[in-house]
């Protein structure tokens, strides 16, 4: 939100704080979902879902990342009064392009994740805890 708003003009303290507040709410929702996935696989005989990266599964890394994002957003909120109006993306063509690319990458990831979740879940109300295939395609064939 802050990056998108900075492309149009200066971002004031209230908009800056609102953006970080939205980031905290979003990260708490994400950490709840990834925490639920961690709890589904915490029982000792369960080896976890999918592969591990540096000894931790992707949903565990997601929980760590979301909670780190909450901490970072909290620090930014504490320092929000010290922030000057941010308008670098409007005055610098390079930063304006970087902001545009950043927003495009975020939109791409959001859309591809939604499509992947839809293909995994199909038209069913709930997604299985350990999907083994794309239910959308298995329901068609």
Short mmCIF file of C-alpha atoms in Angstrom, two decimals:
data_model
loop_
_atom_site.label_atom_id
_atom_site.label_comp_id
_atom_site.label_asym_id
_atom_site.label_seq_id
_atom_site.Cartn_x
_atom_site.Cartn_y
_atom_site.Cartn_z
CA UNK A 1 0.00 0.00 0.00
CA UNK A 2 2.82 2.38 0.89
CA UNK A 3 4.69 1.63 -2.34
CA UNK A 4 1.56 2.07 -4.47
CA UNK A 5 0.67 5.33 -2.70
CA UNK A 6 4.23 6.72 -3.01
CA UNK A 7 3.94 6.58 -6.82
CA UNK A 8 1.23 9.26 -6.73
CA UNK A 9 2.80 11.76 -4.31
CA UNK A 10 4.12 12.21 -0.79
CA UNK A 11 3.07 9.63 1.79
CA UNK A 12 2.22 11.26 5.10
CA UNK A 13 2.66 9.79 8.55
CA UNK A 14 -0.99 8.68 8.81
CA UNK A 15 -0.84 6.83 5.46
CA UNK A 16 2.53 5.36 6.41
CA UNK A 17 1.15 4.06 9.72
CA UNK A 18 -2.03 2.75 8.04
CA UNK A 19 0.05 0.80 5.53
CA UNK A 20 2.07 -0.86 8.28
CA UNK A 21 -1.11 -1.54 10.25
CA UNK A 22 -2.57 -3.37 7.25
CA UNK A 23 0.72 -5.27 6.96
CA UNK A 24 0.40 -6.42 10.59
CA UNK A 25 -3.19 -7.61 10.12
CA UNK A 26 -2.25 -9.43 6.90
CA UNK A 27 0.81 -11.05 8.47
CA UNK A 28 -1.22 -12.19 11.48
CA UNK A 29 -3.76 -13.83 9.15
CA UNK A 30 -0.92 -15.51 7.23
CA UNK A 31 0.76 -16.68 10.42
CA UNK A 32 -2.53 -18.16 11.60
CA UNK A 33 -2.89 -20.18 8.40
CA UNK A 34 0.73 -21.34 8.38
CA UNK A 35 0.57 -22.03 12.13
CA UNK A 36 -2.45 -24.27 11.56
CA UNK A 37 -0.47 -26.17 8.94
CA UNK A 38 2.46 -26.54 11.35
CA UNK A 39 0.11 -27.88 14.04
CA UNK A 40 -1.33 -30.44 11.60
CA UNK A 41 2.14 -31.97 11.20
CA UNK A 42 3.60 -31.56 14.68
CA UNK A 43 2.76 -35.07 15.91
CA UNK A 44 6.01 -37.14 16.03
CA UNK A 45 5.13 -39.96 13.61
CA UNK A 46 4.14 -37.38 10.95
CA UNK A 47 7.11 -36.55 8.72
CA UNK A 48 5.50 -33.39 7.39
CA UNK A 49 4.08 -32.42 4.05
CA UNK A 50 6.36 -32.02 1.03
CA UNK A 51 10.11 -31.56 1.32
CA UNK A 52 12.11 -29.57 3.82
CA UNK A 53 14.41 -26.61 3.21
CA UNK A 54 17.29 -26.36 5.72
CA UNK A 55 15.44 -28.78 7.96
CA UNK A 56 12.15 -26.85 8.05
CA UNK A 57 9.09 -27.30 5.87
CA UNK A 58 7.75 -24.43 3.78
CA UNK A 59 4.78 -23.80 6.10
CA UNK A 60 7.20 -23.45 9.04
CA UNK A 61 9.27 -20.94 7.07
CA UNK A 62 6.05 -19.10 6.25
CA UNK A 63 5.14 -18.87 9.95
CA UNK A 64 8.62 -17.55 10.78
CA UNK A 65 8.46 -15.03 7.92
CA UNK A 66 4.99 -13.77 8.86
CA UNK A 67 5.97 -13.30 12.50
CA UNK A 68 9.16 -11.50 11.45
CA UNK A 69 7.01 -9.24 9.25
CA UNK A 70 4.83 -8.40 12.26
CA UNK A 71 7.96 -7.46 14.20
CA UNK A 72 9.30 -5.32 11.34
CA UNK A 73 5.94 -3.57 10.89
CA UNK A 74 5.75 -2.91 14.62
CA UNK A 75 9.19 -1.28 14.57
CA UNK A 76 8.11 0.87 11.62
CA UNK A 77 4.97 1.93 13.50
CA UNK A 78 7.06 2.93 16.52
CA UNK A 79 9.24 5.03 14.22
CA UNK A 80 6.34 6.40 12.12
CA UNK A 81 6.54 9.85 13.73
CA UNK A 82 10.14 10.16 12.58
CA UNK A 83 9.24 9.40 8.97
CA UNK A 84 9.26 12.33 6.61
CA UNK A 85 6.73 12.51 3.78
CA UNK A 86 7.89 9.86 1.34
CA UNK A 87 7.78 10.85 -2.31
CA UNK A 88 10.99 9.39 -3.74
CA UNK A 89 9.10 7.13 -6.15
CA UNK A 90 7.42 10.17 -7.67
CA UNK A 91 10.57 12.28 -8.05
CA UNK A 92 12.96 9.55 -9.21
CA UNK A 93 12.17 7.76 -12.49
CA UNK A 94 14.30 4.76 -11.46
CA UNK A 95 12.44 4.35 -8.16
CA UNK A 96 9.12 4.82 -9.95
CA UNK A 97 10.00 1.93 -12.28
CA UNK A 98 11.22 -0.16 -9.31
CA UNK A 99 7.93 0.49 -7.51
CA UNK A 100 5.99 -0.53 -10.63
CA UNK A 101 8.02 -3.75 -11.00
CA UNK A 102 7.58 -4.52 -7.28
CA UNK A 103 3.81 -4.13 -7.50
CA UNK A 104 3.68 -6.21 -10.68
CA UNK A 105 5.68 -9.04 -9.05
CA UNK A 106 3.41 -8.97 -5.98
CA UNK A 107 0.31 -9.10 -8.20
CA UNK A 108 1.81 -11.96 -10.22
CA UNK A 109 2.52 -14.00 -7.06
CA UNK A 110 -0.97 -13.33 -5.69
CA UNK A 111 -2.68 -14.42 -8.92
CA UNK A 112 -0.53 -17.53 -9.39
CA UNK A 113 -1.12 -18.58 -5.77
CA UNK A 114 -4.88 -18.15 -6.18
CA UNK A 115 -4.84 -20.20 -9.38
CA UNK A 116 -2.71 -22.92 -7.75
CA UNK A 117 -5.03 -23.09 -4.73
CA UNK A 118 -8.07 -23.30 -6.98
CA UNK A 119 -6.51 -26.13 -9.01
CA UNK A 120 -5.57 -27.99 -5.80
CA UNK A 121 -9.01 -27.56 -4.24
CA UNK A 122 -11.26 -27.60 -7.27
CA UNK A 123 -14.90 -26.82 -6.54
CA UNK A 124 -14.76 -28.47 -3.11
CA UNK A 125 -15.50 -26.48 0.03
CA UNK A 126 -12.30 -27.49 1.83
CA UNK A 127 -8.79 -28.26 0.67
CA UNK A 128 -7.31 -31.45 2.10
CA UNK A 129 -4.53 -31.02 4.66
CA UNK A 130 -2.08 -32.96 2.49
CA UNK A 131 -3.16 -32.57 -1.12
CA UNK A 132 -1.73 -35.31 -3.31
CA UNK A 133 -3.02 -33.99 -6.62
CA UNK A 134 -5.03 -31.33 -8.33
CA UNK A 135 -8.65 -32.03 -7.42
CA UNK A 136 -9.88 -29.73 -10.17
CA UNK A 137 -8.40 -32.02 -12.84
CA UNK A 138 -9.27 -35.28 -11.06
CA UNK A 139 -12.92 -34.16 -10.84
CA UNK A 140 -12.96 -33.46 -14.58
CA UNK A 141 -11.48 -36.79 -15.64
#
